Coordinates of C-alpha atoms in Angstrom, one line a residue:
M317 CA 72.6 11.4 194.3
F318 CA 71.2 10.5 190.8
D319 CA 72.5 13.9 189.4
A320 CA 76.0 13.2 191.0
A321 CA 76.2 10.0 189.4
I322 CA 75.0 11.0 186.0
G323 CA 77.3 14.0 186.2
Q324 CA 80.3 11.9 186.8
L325 CA 79.5 9.6 183.9
R326 CA 78.7 12.5 181.3
A327 CA 81.9 14.5 182.2
D328 CA 84.1 15.4 179.3
K329 CA 86.9 13.5 181.1
P330 CA 85.2 11.3 183.7
Q331 CA 87.4 10.3 186.6
P332 CA 86.9 6.4 187.0
S333 CA 87.2 6.5 190.8
S334 CA 84.8 9.4 191.3
A335 CA 82.2 7.8 188.8
K336 CA 82.6 4.4 190.5
D337 CA 81.9 6.1 194.0
A338 CA 79.0 8.0 192.7
L339 CA 77.4 4.9 191.0
Q340 CA 77.9 2.8 194.3
K341 CA 76.3 5.4 196.3
L342 CA 73.3 5.5 193.9
L343 CA 73.0 1.7 193.6
A344 CA 73.5 0.7 197.3
P345 CA 70.0 1.4 198.5
L346 CA 68.5 -0.4 195.5
D347 CA 70.0 -3.7 196.2
Q348 CA 68.5 -3.9 199.7
P349 CA 64.7 -5.2 199.7
G350 CA 62.7 -3.6 202.5
Q351 CA 64.9 -0.7 203.0
A352 CA 63.0 2.6 203.7
A353 CA 64.0 5.7 201.8
T354 CA 62.4 9.2 201.8
I355 CA 61.0 10.9 198.8
A356 CA 62.3 14.4 197.7
P357 CA 60.2 17.3 198.4
G358 CA 59.8 18.1 194.7
E359 CA 58.7 14.6 193.8
A360 CA 56.3 14.7 196.6
A361 CA 54.4 17.7 195.3
A362 CA 54.4 16.2 191.8
L363 CA 53.2 12.9 193.3
E364 CA 50.2 14.8 194.7
L365 CA 49.4 16.0 191.2
A366 CA 49.5 12.5 189.7
R367 CA 45.9 11.4 189.5
L368 CA 46.6 8.0 187.8
P369 CA 48.1 5.2 189.8
I370 CA 50.7 3.0 188.2
P371 CA 48.3 0.2 187.2
E372 CA 46.3 2.8 185.1
I373 CA 49.6 4.1 183.6
I374 CA 50.4 0.3 182.7
A375 CA 46.9 0.0 181.0
V376 CA 47.5 3.1 178.9
A377 CA 51.0 1.8 177.8
E378 CA 49.5 -1.5 176.9
K379 CA 46.8 0.0 174.8
L380 CA 49.3 2.1 172.9
R381 CA 50.8 -1.2 171.4
I382 CA 48.6 -4.2 170.7
G383 CA 50.0 -7.2 172.7
A384 CA 52.5 -5.1 174.6
K385 CA 53.6 -6.2 178.2
V386 CA 54.9 -3.4 180.4
F387 CA 58.0 -4.4 182.3
D388 CA 59.2 -1.1 183.9
V389 CA 57.4 1.9 185.1
S390 CA 59.2 4.8 186.9
F391 CA 57.7 8.0 188.5
E392 CA 59.9 10.7 187.0
P393 CA 58.5 14.1 187.6
K394 CA 59.7 16.9 185.2
V395 CA 59.8 20.3 186.7
G396 CA 57.2 19.5 189.3
Y397 CA 55.1 17.8 186.9
P398 CA 54.0 14.1 187.3
M399 CA 55.4 11.8 184.6
Y400 CA 56.0 8.2 184.2
A401 CA 58.8 6.6 182.1
V402 CA 57.5 3.3 180.8
R403 CA 59.1 0.4 179.0
S404 CA 57.0 -2.2 177.3
Y405 CA 57.8 -5.2 175.1
A406 CA 55.8 -6.5 172.2
N407 CA 56.9 -8.3 168.8
G408 CA 60.6 -8.2 169.4
K409 CA 60.6 -4.5 170.2
V410 CA 61.1 -2.5 173.3
W411 CA 59.0 0.8 173.5
N412 CA 60.5 3.6 175.9
G413 CA 58.2 6.5 176.5
L414 CA 56.8 9.0 178.9
V415 CA 53.2 9.0 180.1
D416 CA 51.5 12.0 181.7
G417 CA 50.4 11.1 185.3
T418 CA 47.5 13.4 185.3
N419 CA 45.8 12.3 182.1
G420 CA 47.5 9.1 180.8
Q421 CA 48.4 10.8 177.5
A422 CA 51.7 9.5 175.9
I423 CA 54.3 12.1 175.3
D424 CA 55.6 12.0 171.8
D425 CA 59.4 11.5 172.2
A426 CA 59.2 7.7 172.6
T427 CA 61.7 5.4 171.2
V428 CA 61.4 1.9 169.9
T429 CA 64.4 -0.6 169.9
G430 CA 64.6 -4.0 168.5
E431 CA 65.3 -6.7 171.2
S432 CA 68.7 -7.5 169.6
A433 CA 69.9 -4.0 170.2
V434 CA 69.2 -3.9 174.0
G435 CA 71.9 -4.5 176.6
V436 CA 72.7 -7.7 178.3
E437 CA 70.7 -6.9 181.5
D438 CA 67.7 -5.8 179.4
K439 CA 67.8 -9.1 177.5
A440 CA 67.8 -11.1 180.7
E441 CA 64.8 -9.1 181.9
L442 CA 63.0 -9.7 178.7
M443 CA 63.7 -13.3 179.0
A444 CA 62.1 -13.2 182.5
L445 CA 59.2 -11.2 181.3
K446 CA 58.4 -13.9 178.6
I447 CA 58.1 -16.6 181.2
A448 CA 56.6 -14.6 183.9
K449 CA 53.3 -16.0 185.4
V450 CA 52.7 -12.8 187.3
T451 CA 52.3 -9.6 185.5
L452 CA 53.6 -6.3 186.7
R453 CA 50.1 -5.1 187.4
E454 CA 49.3 -8.2 189.5
A455 CA 52.7 -7.8 191.5
I456 CA 51.9 -4.2 192.1
A457 CA 48.2 -5.0 193.4
S458 CA 49.7 -7.6 195.6
V459 CA 52.3 -5.4 197.1
E460 CA 49.7 -2.3 197.7
R461 CA 47.2 -4.7 199.3
A462 CA 49.8 -6.3 201.7
N463 CA 51.7 -3.1 202.6
G464 CA 49.2 -0.1 201.9
G465 CA 50.5 2.9 200.2
R466 CA 51.0 3.5 196.5
A467 CA 53.6 2.2 194.0
L468 CA 56.0 4.8 192.7
N469 CA 58.4 2.6 190.6
A470 CA 58.1 -0.9 189.5
G471 CA 59.8 -3.2 187.1
L472 CA 61.8 -6.3 186.3
E473 CA 65.3 -6.0 187.7
Q474 CA 68.2 -8.4 188.1
V475 CA 69.0 -8.8 191.7
H476 CA 71.8 -11.1 192.7
G477 CA 71.5 -12.8 189.2
R478 CA 67.8 -13.3 189.5
A479 CA 65.0 -11.5 187.7
V480 CA 62.4 -10.1 190.2
W481 CA 59.6 -7.6 190.0
E482 CA 61.1 -4.8 192.1
I483 CA 58.4 -2.5 193.5
W484 CA 58.9 0.8 195.4
I485 CA 55.9 1.6 197.5
Q486 CA 55.1 5.1 198.9
D487 CA 53.4 5.6 202.2
G488 CA 53.4 9.1 203.2
H489 CA 57.0 10.4 202.9
R490 CA 58.6 7.1 203.1
S491 CA 59.1 4.5 200.5
E492 CA 60.0 0.9 200.6
Q493 CA 61.4 -1.6 198.2
I494 CA 59.8 -4.9 197.9
H495 CA 60.7 -7.9 195.6
I496 CA 58.3 -10.3 193.9
D497 CA 59.0 -13.5 192.2
P498 CA 57.6 -13.2 188.7
I499 CA 56.9 -16.9 188.5
T500 CA 55.2 -17.7 192.0
G501 CA 54.0 -14.0 193.1
K502 CA 55.6 -14.5 196.4
T503 CA 57.6 -11.7 198.2
I504 CA 61.3 -12.6 198.3

């Protein structure tokens, strides 16, 4: 699904209706908390290789930049190898990088963007991050304790005009999306 949506958007002459349909199919499951999904076989194999859980990946990213707060972590295997895309914020700048899921090493092709240069949705998420009382690590720990399994992806997302910690938890070959209020820490 992801490849189809990206393919439509990156086409030399994108067809608006095809791109819209592909994006809607991609986004539909993301807007429904509690929905179960399955993990792709290649991702499952890469997940088995990932020795570090997301909370440790967050700790690595926060050590890379003093005072950084991680607001998004996504499991993104590359050719069957476990990698996490990480976004953190510190001193008015957003860091986007990759962290190796086996050893916690940052991969060199990270980018840093000034807060003023990010999109509208990212700005809203950064505002929510600044006032959040519950860290991403705390939200993940709460979800993993309550539901078992292991977090695969987690971050601040805008859902129905509200910023929430959105956490995908993996249990076996099923994953479930759970939303946590960044102020109260309660499941939404």
